[in-house]
PDB file of C-alpha atoms in Angstrom:
ATOM      1  CA  UNK U  22       0.000   0.000   0.000  1.00 70.00           C
ATOM      2  CA  UNK U  23       2.666   2.502   1.019  1.00 79.00           C
ATOM      3  CA  UNK U  24       5.034   1.459  -1.769  1.00 80.00           C
ATOM      4  CA  UNK U  25       2.517   2.089  -4.543  1.00 80.00           C
ATOM      5  CA  UNK U  26       1.868   5.611  -3.239  1.00 81.00           C
ATOM      6  CA  UNK U  27       5.402   6.537  -2.172  1.00 85.00           C
ATOM      7  CA  UNK U  28       7.546   5.238  -5.042  1.00 85.00           C
ATOM      8  CA  UNK U  29       6.124   7.503  -7.787  1.00 85.00           C
ATOM      9  CA  UNK U  30       6.403  10.522  -5.460  1.00 85.00           C
ATOM     10  CA  UNK U  31      10.026   9.821  -4.524  1.00 87.00           C
ATOM     11  CA  UNK U  32      11.015   9.153  -8.138  1.00 84.00           C
ATOM     12  CA  UNK U  33       9.329  12.316  -9.312  1.00 84.00           C
ATOM     13  CA  UNK U  34      11.278  14.340  -6.730  1.00 86.00           C
ATOM     14  CA  UNK U  35      14.640  12.777  -7.634  1.00 87.00           C
ATOM     15  CA  UNK U  36      15.331  10.751  -4.470  1.00 90.00           C
ATOM     16  CA  UNK U  37      17.995   8.045  -4.475  1.00 89.00           C
ATOM     17  CA  UNK U  38      16.347   4.742  -5.463  1.00 87.00           C
ATOM     18  CA  UNK U  39      18.292   2.395  -3.107  1.00 89.00           C
ATOM     19  CA  UNK U  40      17.605   4.729  -0.164  1.00 91.00           C
ATOM     20  CA  UNK U  41      13.895   4.875  -1.003  1.00 90.00           C
ATOM     21  CA  UNK U  42      13.343   1.154  -1.496  1.00 89.00           C
ATOM     22  CA  UNK U  43      15.547   0.331   1.493  1.00 90.00           C
ATOM     23  CA  UNK U  44      13.539   2.612   3.791  1.00 92.00           C
ATOM     24  CA  UNK U  45      10.225   1.255   2.455  1.00 90.00           C
ATOM     25  CA  UNK U  46      11.296  -2.374   2.874  1.00 89.00           C
ATOM     26  CA  UNK U  47      12.627  -1.739   6.385  1.00 90.00           C
ATOM     27  CA  UNK U  48       9.667   0.427   7.406  1.00 89.00           C
ATOM     28  CA  UNK U  49       7.355  -2.381   6.349  1.00 86.00           C
ATOM     29  CA  UNK U  50       8.779  -4.557   9.135  1.00 86.00           C
ATOM     30  CA  UNK U  51       7.689  -2.202  11.921  1.00 87.00           C
ATOM     31  CA  UNK U  52       4.203  -3.710  11.915  1.00 83.00           C
ATOM     32  CA  UNK U  53       5.764  -6.992  13.054  1.00 84.00           C
ATOM     33  CA  UNK U  54       6.872  -5.381  16.330  1.00 87.00           C
ATOM     34  CA  UNK U  55       4.527  -2.453  16.970  1.00 85.00           C
ATOM     35  CA  UNK U  56       0.989  -3.543  18.032  1.00 81.00           C
ATOM     36  CA  UNK U  57      -1.183  -4.959  16.704  1.00 79.00           C
ATOM     37  CA  UNK U  58       1.189  -7.673  15.485  1.00 84.00           C
ATOM     38  CA  UNK U  59       0.220 -11.147  14.273  1.00 83.00           C
ATOM     39  CA  UNK U  60       3.734 -12.427  15.010  1.00 87.00           C
ATOM     40  CA  UNK U  61       3.402 -11.371  18.668  1.00 90.00           C
ATOM     41  CA  UNK U  62       0.044 -13.168  18.839  1.00 87.00           C
ATOM     42  CA  UNK U  63       1.572 -16.363  17.455  1.00 86.00           C
ATOM     43  CA  UNK U  64       4.496 -16.180  19.857  1.00 90.00           C
ATOM     44  CA  UNK U  65       2.220 -15.367  22.809  1.00 90.00           C
ATOM     45  CA  UNK U  66       0.104 -18.449  22.108  1.00 86.00           C
ATOM     46  CA  UNK U  67       3.159 -20.695  21.647  1.00 85.00           C
ATOM     47  CA  UNK U  68       4.786 -19.395  24.833  1.00 88.00           C
ATOM     48  CA  UNK U  69       1.463 -19.180  26.719  1.00 87.00           C
ATOM     49  CA  UNK U  70       2.209 -15.552  27.559  1.00 90.00           C
ATOM     50  CA  UNK U  71      -0.328 -12.725  27.745  1.00 88.00           C
ATOM     51  CA  UNK U  72      -0.934 -11.176  24.323  1.00 88.00           C
ATOM     52  CA  UNK U  73      -1.482  -7.832  26.049  1.00 88.00           C
ATOM     53  CA  UNK U  74       1.901  -8.105  27.770  1.00 90.00           C
ATOM     54  CA  UNK U  75       3.538  -9.004  24.457  1.00 92.00           C
ATOM     55  CA  UNK U  76       1.936  -5.957  22.829  1.00 90.00           C
ATOM     56  CA  UNK U  77       3.189  -3.669  25.579  1.00 90.00           C
ATOM     57  CA  UNK U  78       6.659  -5.241  25.358  1.00 93.00           C
ATOM     58  CA  UNK U  79       6.852  -4.305  21.674  1.00 93.00           C
ATOM     59  CA  UNK U  80       6.063  -0.608  22.113  1.00 92.00           C
ATOM     60  CA  UNK U  81       9.416   0.767  23.351  1.00 94.00           C
ATOM     61  CA  UNK U  82      11.590  -1.448  21.088  1.00 95.00           C
ATOM     62  CA  UNK U  83       9.291  -0.458  18.204  1.00 93.00           C
ATOM     63  CA  UNK U  84       9.816   3.235  18.931  1.00 94.00           C
ATOM     64  CA  UNK U  85      13.581   2.678  19.237  1.00 95.00           C
ATOM     65  CA  UNK U  86      13.645   0.865  15.906  1.00 95.00           C
ATOM     66  CA  UNK U  87      11.664   3.669  14.255  1.00 94.00           C
ATOM     67  CA  UNK U  88      14.172   6.212  15.586  1.00 96.00           C
ATOM     68  CA  UNK U  89      17.066   4.005  14.439  1.00 96.00           C
ATOM     69  CA  UNK U  90      15.643   3.952  10.901  1.00 95.00           C
ATOM     70  CA  UNK U  91      15.237   7.744  10.975  1.00 95.00           C
ATOM     71  CA  UNK U  92      18.818   8.228  12.178  1.00 96.00           C
ATOM     72  CA  UNK U  93      20.037   5.866   9.436  1.00 96.00           C
ATOM     73  CA  UNK U  94      18.302   7.942   6.755  1.00 94.00           C
ATOM     74  CA  UNK U  95      19.576  11.187   8.284  1.00 95.00           C
ATOM     75  CA  UNK U  96      23.195   9.976   8.362  1.00 95.00           C
ATOM     76  CA  UNK U  97      23.037   8.653   4.797  1.00 93.00           C
ATOM     77  CA  UNK U  98      21.655  11.929   3.471  1.00 93.00           C
ATOM     78  CA  UNK U  99      24.185  13.960   5.462  1.00 93.00           C
ATOM     79  CA  UNK U 100      27.003  11.907   3.960  1.00 93.00           C
ATOM     80  CA  UNK U 101      25.551  12.253   0.460  1.00 92.00           C
ATOM     81  CA  UNK U 102      23.067  15.166   0.144  1.00 91.00           C
ATOM     82  CA  UNK U 103      22.173  14.165  -3.424  1.00 89.00           C
ATOM     83  CA  UNK U 104      20.235  11.199  -1.994  1.00 91.00           C
ATOM     84  CA  UNK U 105      17.424  13.546  -0.909  1.00 89.00           C
ATOM     85  CA  UNK U 106      17.026  16.754  -2.960  1.00 87.00           C
ATOM     86  CA  UNK U 107      15.896  19.858  -1.012  1.00 84.00           C
ATOM     87  CA  UNK U 108      12.143  20.252  -0.607  1.00 80.00           C
ATOM     88  CA  UNK U 109      10.157  23.461  -0.440  1.00 81.00           C
ATOM     89  CA  UNK U 110       9.983  24.691   3.146  1.00 81.00           C
ATOM     90  CA  UNK U 111       6.620  24.649   4.909  1.00 81.00           C
ATOM     91  CA  UNK U 112       5.430  26.711   7.850  1.00 83.00           C
ATOM     92  CA  UNK U 113       4.525  25.174  11.196  1.00 83.00           C
ATOM     93  CA  UNK U 114       0.869  26.033  10.616  1.00 83.00           C
ATOM     94  CA  UNK U 115       0.939  24.061   7.343  1.00 80.00           C
ATOM     95  CA  UNK U 116       2.601  21.125   9.089  1.00 80.00           C
ATOM     96  CA  UNK U 117       0.058  21.137  11.910  1.00 82.00           C
ATOM     97  CA  UNK U 118      -2.922  21.450   9.574  1.00 81.00           C
ATOM     98  CA  UNK U 119      -1.697  18.518   7.485  1.00 79.00           C
ATOM     99  CA  UNK U 120      -1.596  16.277  10.577  1.00 82.00           C
ATOM    100  CA  UNK U 121      -5.170  16.991  11.696  1.00 82.00           C
ATOM    101  CA  UNK U 122      -6.455  14.008   9.709  1.00 79.00           C
ATOM    102  CA  UNK U 123      -4.453  11.526  11.787  1.00 84.00           C
ATOM    103  CA  UNK U 124      -5.720  12.796  15.168  1.00 87.00           C
ATOM    104  CA  UNK U 125      -8.866  10.577  15.263  1.00 88.00           C
ATOM    105  CA  UNK U 126      -6.827   7.504  14.342  1.00 86.00           C
ATOM    106  CA  UNK U 127      -4.204   8.416  16.943  1.00 87.00           C
ATOM    107  CA  UNK U 128      -6.900   8.723  19.624  1.00 89.00           C
ATOM    108  CA  UNK U 129      -8.342   5.345  18.619  1.00 88.00           C
ATOM    109  CA  UNK U 130      -4.944   3.643  18.814  1.00 86.00           C
ATOM    110  CA  UNK U 131      -4.286   5.239  22.202  1.00 87.00           C
ATOM    111  CA  UNK U 132      -7.646   4.010  23.506  1.00 87.00           C
ATOM    112  CA  UNK U 133      -7.060   0.450  22.301  1.00 87.00           C
ATOM    113  CA  UNK U 134      -3.555   0.158  23.751  1.00 84.00           C
ATOM    114  CA  UNK U 135      -4.382   2.290  26.794  1.00 87.00           C
ATOM    115  CA  UNK U 136      -7.255   0.052  27.907  1.00 87.00           C
ATOM    116  CA  UNK U 137      -4.913  -2.950  27.712  1.00 84.00           C
ATOM    117  CA  UNK U 138      -2.170  -1.162  29.632  1.00 81.00           C
ATOM    118  CA  UNK U 139      -4.312   0.050  32.534  1.00 84.00           C
ATOM    119  CA  UNK U 140      -6.048  -3.316  32.782  1.00 82.00           C
ATOM    120  CA  UNK U 141      -9.645  -2.239  32.160  1.00 83.00           C
ATOM    121  CA  UNK U 142     -10.010  -4.437  29.061  1.00 84.00           C
ATOM    122  CA  UNK U 143      -8.622  -7.681  27.736  1.00 83.00           C
ATOM    123  CA  UNK U 144      -6.940  -7.825  24.339  1.00 82.00           C
ATOM    124  CA  UNK U 145     -10.142  -9.212  22.815  1.00 84.00           C
ATOM    125  CA  UNK U 146     -12.272  -6.452  24.357  1.00 87.00           C
ATOM    126  CA  UNK U 147      -9.869  -3.712  23.266  1.00 88.00           C
ATOM    127  CA  UNK U 148      -9.821  -5.219  19.768  1.00 86.00           C
ATOM    128  CA  UNK U 149     -13.617  -4.966  19.683  1.00 89.00           C
ATOM    129  CA  UNK U 150     -13.319  -1.328  20.734  1.00 89.00           C
ATOM    130  CA  UNK U 151     -10.840  -0.772  17.895  1.00 89.00           C
ATOM    131  CA  UNK U 152     -13.156  -2.385  15.344  1.00 90.00           C
ATOM    132  CA  UNK U 153     -16.165  -0.302  16.413  1.00 91.00           C
ATOM    133  CA  UNK U 154     -14.080   2.883  16.500  1.00 91.00           C
ATOM    134  CA  UNK U 155     -12.558   2.236  13.070  1.00 90.00           C
ATOM    135  CA  UNK U 156     -16.003   1.518  11.618  1.00 90.00           C
ATOM    136  CA  UNK U 157     -17.399   4.763  13.018  1.00 91.00           C
ATOM    137  CA  UNK U 158     -14.455   6.756  11.642  1.00 89.00           C
ATOM    138  CA  UNK U 159     -14.974   5.198   8.199  1.00 89.00           C
ATOM    139  CA  UNK U 160     -18.729   5.859   8.450  1.00 90.00           C
ATOM    140  CA  UNK U 161     -18.235   9.543   9.295  1.00 88.00           C
ATOM    141  CA  UNK U 162     -15.727   9.835   6.437  1.00 84.00           C
ATOM    142  CA  UNK U 163     -18.297   8.413   4.012  1.00 86.00           C
ATOM    143  CA  UNK U 164     -16.138   5.436   3.057  1.00 86.00           C
ATOM    144  CA  UNK U 165     -18.459   2.635   4.136  1.00 88.00           C
ATOM    145  CA  UNK U 166     -19.979   0.845   1.162  1.00 91.00           C
ATOM    146  CA  UNK U 167     -20.732  -2.682   0.011  1.00 90.00           C
ATOM    147  CA  UNK U 168     -17.374  -3.253  -1.692  1.00 90.00           C
ATOM    148  CA  UNK U 169     -15.440  -1.908   1.304  1.00 88.00           C
ATOM    149  CA  UNK U 170     -17.325  -4.137   3.756  1.00 90.00           C
ATOM    150  CA  UNK U 171     -16.836  -7.164   1.512  1.00 91.00           C
ATOM    151  CA  UNK U 172     -13.077  -6.538   1.308  1.00 87.00           C
ATOM    152  CA  UNK U 173     -12.814  -6.010   5.068  1.00 87.00           C
ATOM    153  CA  UNK U 174     -14.672  -9.255   5.805  1.00 90.00           C
ATOM    154  CA  UNK U 175     -12.535 -11.201   3.326  1.00 90.00           C
ATOM    155  CA  UNK U 176      -9.321  -9.792   4.819  1.00 84.00           C
ATOM    156  CA  UNK U 177     -10.551 -10.693   8.306  1.00 85.00           C
ATOM    157  CA  UNK U 178     -11.336 -14.273   7.277  1.00 89.00           C
ATOM    158  CA  UNK U 179      -7.962 -14.611   5.513  1.00 84.00           C
ATOM    159  CA  UNK U 180      -5.971 -13.289   8.485  1.00 78.00           C
ATOM    160  CA  UNK U 181      -7.918 -15.275  11.065  1.00 83.00           C
ATOM    161  CA  UNK U 182      -7.648 -18.481   9.051  1.00 86.00           C
ATOM    162  CA  UNK U 183      -3.919 -17.948   8.604  1.00 77.00           C
ATOM    163  CA  UNK U 184      -3.356 -17.450  12.340  1.00 75.00           C
ATOM    164  CA  UNK U 185      -5.481 -20.483  13.282  1.00 83.00           C
ATOM    165  CA  UNK U 186      -3.675 -22.710  10.773  1.00 83.00           C
ATOM    166  CA  UNK U 187      -0.255 -21.506  11.957  1.00 74.00           C
ATOM    167  CA  UNK U 188      -1.118 -22.066  15.611  1.00 76.00           C
ATOM    168  CA  UNK U 189      -2.681 -25.470  14.897  1.00 82.00           C
ATOM    169  CA  UNK U 190       0.420 -26.578  13.019  1.00 78.00           C
ATOM    170  CA  UNK U 191       2.609 -25.234  15.812  1.00 73.00           C
ATOM    171  CA  UNK U 192       0.722 -27.218  18.467  1.00 77.00           C
ATOM    172  CA  UNK U 193       0.969 -30.387  16.375  1.00 82.00           C
ATOM    173  CA  UNK U 194       4.705 -29.840  16.013  1.00 76.00           C
ATOM    174  CA  UNK U 195       5.072 -29.095  19.729  1.00 72.00           C
ATOM    175  CA  UNK U 196       3.241 -32.300  20.655  1.00 78.00           C
ATOM    176  CA  UNK U 197       5.358 -34.388  18.282  1.00 81.00           C
ATOM    177  CA  UNK U 198       8.597 -32.872  19.548  1.00 73.00           C
ATOM    178  CA  UNK U 199       7.553 -33.399  23.173  1.00 73.00           C
ATOM    179  CA  UNK U 200       6.715 -37.054  22.539  1.00 80.00           C
ATOM    180  CA  UNK U 201      10.088 -37.515  20.872  1.00 79.00           C
ATOM    181  CA  UNK U 202      11.833 -35.764  23.764  1.00 76.00           C
ATOM    182  CA  UNK U 203      13.623 -33.281  21.498  1.00 71.00           C
ATOM    183  CA  UNK U 204      13.375 -30.183  23.756  1.00 67.00           C
ATOM    184  CA  UNK U 205      14.490 -32.161  26.805  1.00 70.00           C
ATOM    185  CA  UNK U 206      17.419 -33.684  24.922  1.00 75.00           C
ATOM    186  CA  UNK U 207      18.438 -30.281  23.520  1.00 70.00           C
ATOM    187  CA  UNK U 208      18.261 -28.705  26.985  1.00 65.00           C
ATOM    188  CA  UNK U 209      20.437 -31.509  28.330  1.00 72.00           C
ATOM    189  CA  UNK U 210      23.033 -31.051  25.589  1.00 72.00           C
ATOM    190  CA  UNK U 211      23.250 -27.292  26.179  1.00 69.00           C
ATOM    191  CA  UNK U 212      23.475 -27.826  29.939  1.00 65.00           C
ATOM    192  CA  UNK U 213      26.328 -30.306  29.500  1.00 71.00           C
ATOM    193  CA  UNK U 214      28.201 -27.850  27.283  1.00 72.00           C
ATOM    194  CA  UNK U 215      28.267 -25.338  30.135  1.00 71.00           C
ATOM    195  CA  UNK U 216      27.810 -22.316  27.868  1.00 75.00           C
ATOM    196  CA  UNK U 217      27.029 -18.954  29.482  1.00 79.00           C
ATOM    197  CA  UNK U 218      23.588 -17.405  28.795  1.00 81.00           C
ATOM    198  CA  UNK U 219      25.033 -14.547  26.726  1.00 84.00           C
ATOM    199  CA  UNK U 220      26.912 -17.053  24.573  1.00 84.00           C
ATOM    200  CA  UNK U 221      23.672 -18.985  23.992  1.00 83.00           C
ATOM    201  CA  UNK U 222      21.910 -15.778  22.902  1.00 85.00           C
ATOM    202  CA  UNK U 223      24.781 -14.885  20.550  1.00 86.00           C
ATOM    203  CA  UNK U 224      24.544 -18.323  18.909  1.00 85.00           C
ATOM    204  CA  UNK U 225      20.763 -17.938  18.552  1.00 84.00           C
ATOM    205  CA  UNK U 226      21.153 -14.520  16.925  1.00 83.00           C
ATOM    206  CA  UNK U 227      23.602 -15.940  14.381  1.00 83.00           C
ATOM    207  CA  UNK U 228      21.330 -18.956  13.810  1.00 83.00           C
ATOM    208  CA  UNK U 229      18.262 -16.809  13.117  1.00 82.00           C
ATOM    209  CA  UNK U 230      20.177 -14.410  10.881  1.00 79.00           C
ATOM    210  CA  UNK U 231      21.226 -17.323   8.677  1.00 79.00           C
ATOM    211  CA  UNK U 232      17.813 -19.029   8.848  1.00 78.00           C
ATOM    212  CA  UNK U 233      16.069 -15.791   7.911  1.00 75.00           C
ATOM    213  CA  UNK U 234      17.867 -15.693   4.584  1.00 72.00           C
ATOM    214  CA  UNK U 235      15.950 -18.787   3.462  1.00 74.00           C
ATOM    215  CA  UNK U 236      12.705 -19.002   5.482  1.00 74.00           C
ATOM    216  CA  UNK U 237       9.731 -16.720   5.981  1.00 73.00           C
ATOM    217  CA  UNK U 238       8.832 -15.279   9.392  1.00 76.00           C
ATOM    218  CA  UNK U 239       6.025 -17.673  10.302  1.00 77.00           C
ATOM    219  CA  UNK U 240       7.976 -20.775   9.282  1.00 78.00           C
ATOM    220  CA  UNK U 241      10.872 -19.650  11.460  1.00 80.00           C
ATOM    221  CA  UNK U 242       8.576 -19.013  14.404  1.00 81.00           C
ATOM    222  CA  UNK U 243       6.615 -22.269  14.198  1.00 80.00           C
ATOM    223  CA  UNK U 244       9.577 -24.581  13.632  1.00 80.00           C
ATOM    224  CA  UNK U 245      12.007 -23.119  16.169  1.00 83.00           C
ATOM    225  CA  UNK U 246      10.108 -21.571  19.083  1.00 84.00           C
ATOM    226  CA  UNK U 247       8.554 -24.854  20.362  1.00 82.00           C
ATOM    227  CA  UNK U 248      12.051 -26.351  20.551  1.00 81.00           C
ATOM    228  CA  UNK U 249      13.737 -23.319  22.101  1.00 84.00           C
ATOM    229  CA  UNK U 250      11.156 -22.344  24.739  1.00 84.00           C
ATOM    230  CA  UNK U 251      11.962 -25.184  27.197  1.00 81.00           C
ATOM    231  CA  UNK U 252      15.663 -24.388  26.846  1.00 80.00           C
ATOM    232  CA  UNK U 253      15.089 -20.681  27.495  1.00 84.00           C
ATOM    233  CA  UNK U 254      12.864 -21.435  30.484  1.00 82.00           C
ATOM    234  CA  UNK U 255      15.450 -23.824  31.881  1.00 79.00           C
ATOM    235  CA  UNK U 256      18.112 -21.139  31.668  1.00 80.00           C
ATOM    236  CA  UNK U 257      15.892 -18.596  33.436  1.00 84.00           C
ATOM    237  CA  UNK U 258      15.285 -16.219  30.529  1.00 88.00           C
ATOM    238  CA  UNK U 259      12.212 -13.983  30.604  1.00 92.00           C
ATOM    239  CA  UNK U 260       9.932 -15.357  27.868  1.00 92.00           C
ATOM    240  CA  UNK U 261       8.360 -11.956  27.106  1.00 93.00           C
ATOM    241  CA  UNK U 262      11.851 -10.495  26.564  1.00 94.00           C
ATOM    242  CA  UNK U 263      12.803 -13.539  24.487  1.00 92.00           C
ATOM    243  CA  UNK U 264       9.701 -13.006  22.326  1.00 93.00           C
ATOM    244  CA  UNK U 265      10.805  -9.465  21.486  1.00 94.00           C
ATOM    245  CA  UNK U 266      14.313 -10.710  20.655  1.00 93.00           C
ATOM    246  CA  UNK U 267      12.817 -13.338  18.332  1.00 90.00           C
ATOM    247  CA  UNK U 268      10.527 -10.733  16.753  1.00 91.00           C
ATOM    248  CA  UNK U 269      13.466  -8.404  16.049  1.00 92.00           C
ATOM    249  CA  UNK U 270      15.294 -11.317  14.443  1.00 89.00           C
ATOM    250  CA  UNK U 271      12.209 -12.038  12.345  1.00 85.00           C
ATOM    251  CA  UNK U 272      12.156  -8.372  11.273  1.00 86.00           C
ATOM    252  CA  UNK U 273      15.756  -8.705  10.179  1.00 87.00           C
ATOM    253  CA  UNK U 274      14.846 -11.867   8.263  1.00 83.00           C
ATOM    254  CA  UNK U 275      12.130 -10.038   6.304  1.00 83.00           C
ATOM    255  CA  UNK U 276      14.732  -7.713   4.761  1.00 87.00           C
ATOM    256  CA  UNK U 277      17.735 -10.064   4.663  1.00 84.00           C
ATOM    257  CA  UNK U 278      19.081 -10.942   1.195  1.00 82.00           C
ATOM    258  CA  UNK U 279      18.683 -13.126  -0.746  1.00 78.00           C
ATOM    259  CA  UNK U 280      15.186 -14.288   0.266  1.00 74.00           C
ATOM    260  CA  UNK U 281      13.736 -11.579   2.524  1.00 78.00           C
ATOM    261  CA  UNK U 282       9.992 -11.537   1.836  1.00 77.00           C
ATOM    262  CA  UNK U 283       9.690  -7.737   1.898  1.00 82.00           C
ATOM    263  CA  UNK U 284      12.373  -7.434  -0.770  1.00 85.00           C
ATOM    264  CA  UNK U 285      10.445  -9.543  -3.271  1.00 82.00           C
ATOM    265  CA  UNK U 286       7.147  -7.793  -2.524  1.00 81.00           C
ATOM    266  CA  UNK U 287       8.683  -4.351  -2.992  1.00 85.00           C
ATOM    267  CA  UNK U 288      10.583  -5.412  -6.129  1.00 82.00           C
ATOM    268  CA  UNK U 289       7.280  -6.549  -7.638  1.00 82.00           C
ATOM    269  CA  UNK U 290       5.647  -3.227  -6.685  1.00 82.00           C
ATOM    270  CA  UNK U 291       8.537  -1.357  -8.321  1.00 82.00           C
ATOM    271  CA  UNK U 292       7.795  -3.176 -11.592  1.00 78.00           C
ATOM    272  CA  UNK U 293       4.065  -2.449 -11.357  1.00 77.00           C
ATOM    273  CA  UNK U 294       4.664   1.244 -10.683  1.00 75.00           C
ATOM    274  CA  UNK U 295       7.273   1.609 -13.420  1.00 69.00           C
ATOM    275  CA  UNK U 296       5.168  -0.110 -16.100  1.00 66.00           C
ATOM    276  CA  UNK U 297       7.369  -0.712 -19.135  1.00 57.00           C
ATOM    277  CA  UNK U 298      10.356   1.185 -17.724  1.00 59.00           C
ATOM    278  CA  UNK U 299      13.467  -0.705 -16.638  1.00 60.00           C
ATOM    279  CA  UNK U 300      13.667  -0.729 -12.816  1.00 65.00           C
ATOM    280  CA  UNK U 301      16.919  -2.682 -12.605  1.00 70.00           C
ATOM    281  CA  UNK U 302      17.553  -5.905 -10.724  1.00 78.00           C
ATOM    282  CA  UNK U 303      16.629  -6.776  -7.156  1.00 82.00           C
ATOM    283  CA  UNK U 304      20.265  -6.062  -6.273  1.00 86.00           C
ATOM    284  CA  UNK U 305      19.199  -2.418  -5.859  1.00 87.00           C
ATOM    285  CA  UNK U 306      17.034  -3.544  -2.950  1.00 88.00           C
ATOM    286  CA  UNK U 307      19.856  -5.636  -1.499  1.00 88.00           C
ATOM    287  CA  UNK U 308      22.079  -2.568  -1.481  1.00 89.00           C
ATOM    288  CA  UNK U 309      19.373  -0.302  -0.118  1.00 91.00           C
ATOM    289  CA  UNK U 310      18.425  -2.414   2.924  1.00 92.00           C
ATOM    290  CA  UNK U 311      21.946  -3.088   4.237  1.00 93.00           C
ATOM    291  CA  UNK U 312      22.132   0.108   6.389  1.00 94.00           C
ATOM    292  CA  UNK U 313      18.700  -0.711   7.840  1.00 94.00           C
ATOM    293  CA  UNK U 314      19.760  -4.256   8.703  1.00 93.00           C
ATOM    294  CA  UNK U 315      22.564  -2.653  10.714  1.00 94.00           C
ATOM    295  CA  UNK U 316      19.957  -0.451  12.459  1.00 95.00           C
ATOM    296  CA  UNK U 317      17.879  -3.510  13.432  1.00 94.00           C
ATOM    297  CA  UNK U 318      21.010  -5.199  14.743  1.00 93.00           C
ATOM    298  CA  UNK U 319      21.874  -2.171  16.902  1.00 95.00           C
ATOM    299  CA  UNK U 320      18.397  -2.165  18.485  1.00 95.00           C
ATOM    300  CA  UNK U 321      18.643  -5.933  18.963  1.00 94.00           C
ATOM    301  CA  UNK U 322      21.933  -5.528  20.844  1.00 94.00           C
ATOM    302  CA  UNK U 323      20.352  -2.829  23.035  1.00 95.00           C
ATOM    303  CA  UNK U 324      17.383  -5.068  23.899  1.00 95.00           C
ATOM    304  CA  UNK U 325      19.725  -7.957  24.745  1.00 93.00           C
ATOM    305  CA  UNK U 326      22.025  -5.753  26.816  1.00 92.00           C
ATOM    306  CA  UNK U 327      19.159  -3.939  28.580  1.00 94.00           C
ATOM    307  CA  UNK U 328      16.189  -6.350  28.892  1.00 93.00           C
ATOM    308  CA  UNK U 329      14.176  -3.657  30.682  1.00 94.00           C
ATOM    309  CA  UNK U 330      13.586  -2.012  27.295  1.00 95.00           C
ATOM    310  CA  UNK U 331      11.172  -4.871  26.579  1.00 94.00           C
ATOM    311  CA  UNK U 332      10.060  -5.883  30.081  1.00 94.00           C
ATOM    312  CA  UNK U 333       9.478  -2.558  31.855  1.00 93.00           C
ATOM    313  CA  UNK U 334       6.179  -1.640  30.218  1.00 91.00           C
ATOM    314  CA  UNK U 335       4.554  -5.099  30.658  1.00 91.00           C
ATOM    315  CA  UNK U 336       5.705  -5.246  34.298  1.00 89.00           C
ATOM    316  CA  UNK U 337       4.084  -1.856  34.979  1.00 86.00           C
ATOM    317  CA  UNK U 338       0.698  -2.818  33.517  1.00 76.00           C
ATOM    318  CA  UNK U 339      -2.184  -2.248  35.934  1.00 54.00           C
ATOM    319  CA  UNK U 340      -3.426  -5.804  35.296  1.00 53.00           C
ATOM    320  CA  UNK U 341      -0.138  -7.195  36.660  1.00 55.00           C
TER     321      UNK U 341
END
């Protein structure tokens, strides 16, 4: 959605193509971490952790990652000003007036997350509030019609079916692995090795970085988390914190060459937007996302070094 709107604008204004596609591909991963996130739901169910707590845990790392992406763009443009040609200056009144449209949506998001945080509503109840609020906003804007409702219902069925199938497959895999004794055997092997916790995390980070080059996010989550959770629990790791670490690694996987899913989606959009024009190979995307992969890695290191970045907000929830 964003790519189809943004790419023609950036091209028309003379922005650097690798910088543009890199920022769009990386920005597209933020929805994995910032609520509402399907990945956090899947992990919460697998780990039997509160979905509300997982949502709250993703807020601060999500903001940090957003800032890291912004700093990355700023540094790149400072080093090479031709990447982003000067724009016409706007007054503060123009800037403020242009943001009025997002105020209702911002209030709705704050209500949904706020009710979870202060403990007055469950995730399901706050989701219902979000649905009703979004419908009313669309109704007041005159955008509710038969085609819109049909598309919304189809998208809901598709997303719900996907989540149910993923979770069902994950539980089947978990049961099979438990019967075979794989998690217990793996925990025993790691215990016998005598590795320190930080060394274990470093190995996992490397493992997921490599795995993410060849597997999509959900496949990584379903096939690895059921095996790793008993090991992490045995070593005393906070499972909410571990879920955010895994989610950041999944974000990195979505933009990791050669098989990051976001790269292929955006490359296809580039072709659709360009029409008959030559858009170049997908290598442009590979080059464009590298600085943003570094940004994700920096935030990942911060979350590992300072677990409170992920655990403070859930621990302060009124419901806890």
